[in-house]
Amino acid sequence: MAGYHRDEEGHWVAELRCGHFQHVRHQPPFINRPWVTTAAGRQAMLGMMLNCKKCDRGEPADRLAPDRPSSEEA
């Protein structure tokens, strides 16, 4: 993971080094990622690898809309 941004619904999205985006939600009991809920937790996960299903499918890189900057929001 190289960075984060929020989607239109306020969910956290990881920006992967491969150029793809992947949601990183904490929705127990099915998705358990409590680190997503704090800025310190998200910061600690930068550099970690996530399996990219979009790369597996050969999809082109994702892009942010021009009005949506890529940055970590508190």
PDB file of C-alpha atoms in Angstrom, residues 1-8 12-24 50-55 57 59-65 68-70:
ATOM      1  CA  MET A   1       0.000   0.000   0.000  1.00  0.00           C
ATOM      2  CA  ALA A   2       1.367   3.353  -1.015  1.00  0.00           C
ATOM      3  CA  GLY A   3      -1.405   5.682   0.192  1.00  0.00           C
ATOM      4  CA  TYR A   4      -5.104   6.026   0.898  1.00  0.00           C
ATOM      5  CA  HIS A   5      -8.124   8.053  -0.064  1.00  0.00           C
ATOM      6  CA  ARG A   6     -11.825   7.876   0.730  1.00  0.00           C
ATOM      7  CA  ASP A   7     -14.467   6.905  -1.800  1.00  0.00           C
ATOM      8  CA  GLU A   8     -17.746   8.756  -2.356  1.00  0.00           C
ATOM      9  CA  TRP A  12     -11.078   3.920   2.948  1.00  0.00           C
ATOM     10  CA  VAL A  13      -9.407   2.836  -0.278  1.00  0.00           C
ATOM     11  CA  ALA A  14      -5.770   1.728  -0.441  1.00  0.00           C
ATOM     12  CA  GLU A  15      -3.684   3.009  -3.337  1.00  0.00           C
ATOM     13  CA  LEU A  16      -1.433   0.140  -4.368  1.00  0.00           C
ATOM     14  CA  ARG A  17       2.011   0.510  -5.916  1.00  0.00           C
ATOM     15  CA  CYS A  18       0.772  -1.371  -8.994  1.00  0.00           C
ATOM     16  CA  GLY A  19      -1.576   1.547  -9.721  1.00  0.00           C
ATOM     17  CA  HIS A  20      -4.798  -0.127  -8.621  1.00  0.00           C
ATOM     18  CA  PHE A  21      -7.116   0.827  -5.765  1.00  0.00           C
ATOM     19  CA  GLN A  22      -8.584  -1.611  -3.246  1.00  0.00           C
ATOM     20  CA  HIS A  23     -11.124  -0.988  -0.485  1.00  0.00           C
ATOM     21  CA  VAL A  24      -9.777  -1.691   2.997  1.00  0.00           C
ATOM     22  CA  LEU A  50      -2.069  -6.764  -0.630  1.00  0.00           C
ATOM     23  CA  ASN A  51      -2.983  -9.344  -3.241  1.00  0.00           C
ATOM     24  CA  CYS A  52      -4.278  -7.380  -6.223  1.00  0.00           C
ATOM     25  CA  LYS A  53      -7.106  -9.132  -8.036  1.00  0.00           C
ATOM     26  CA  LYS A  54      -7.111  -6.401 -10.679  1.00  0.00           C
ATOM     27  CA  CYS A  55      -3.491  -7.251 -11.564  1.00  0.00           C
ATOM     28  CA  ARG A  57      -7.119  -9.993 -14.278  1.00  0.00           C
ATOM     29  CA  GLU A  59      -6.880  -4.565 -15.638  1.00  0.00           C
ATOM     30  CA  PRO A  60      -5.475  -1.081 -16.352  1.00  0.00           C
ATOM     31  CA  ALA A  61      -4.436   1.209 -13.500  1.00  0.00           C
ATOM     32  CA  ASP A  62      -7.132   3.084 -11.580  1.00  0.00           C
ATOM     33  CA  ARG A  63      -7.319   6.868 -11.530  1.00  0.00           C
ATOM     34  CA  LEU A  64      -8.651   9.361  -9.039  1.00  0.00           C
ATOM     35  CA  ALA A  65     -11.152  11.911 -10.256  1.00  0.00           C
ATOM     36  CA  ARG A  68     -10.364  13.911  -5.395  1.00  0.00           C
ATOM     37  CA  PRO A  69      -6.788  14.340  -4.202  1.00  0.00           C
ATOM     38  CA  SER A  70      -4.821  11.326  -3.062  1.00  0.00           C
TER      39      SER A  70
END
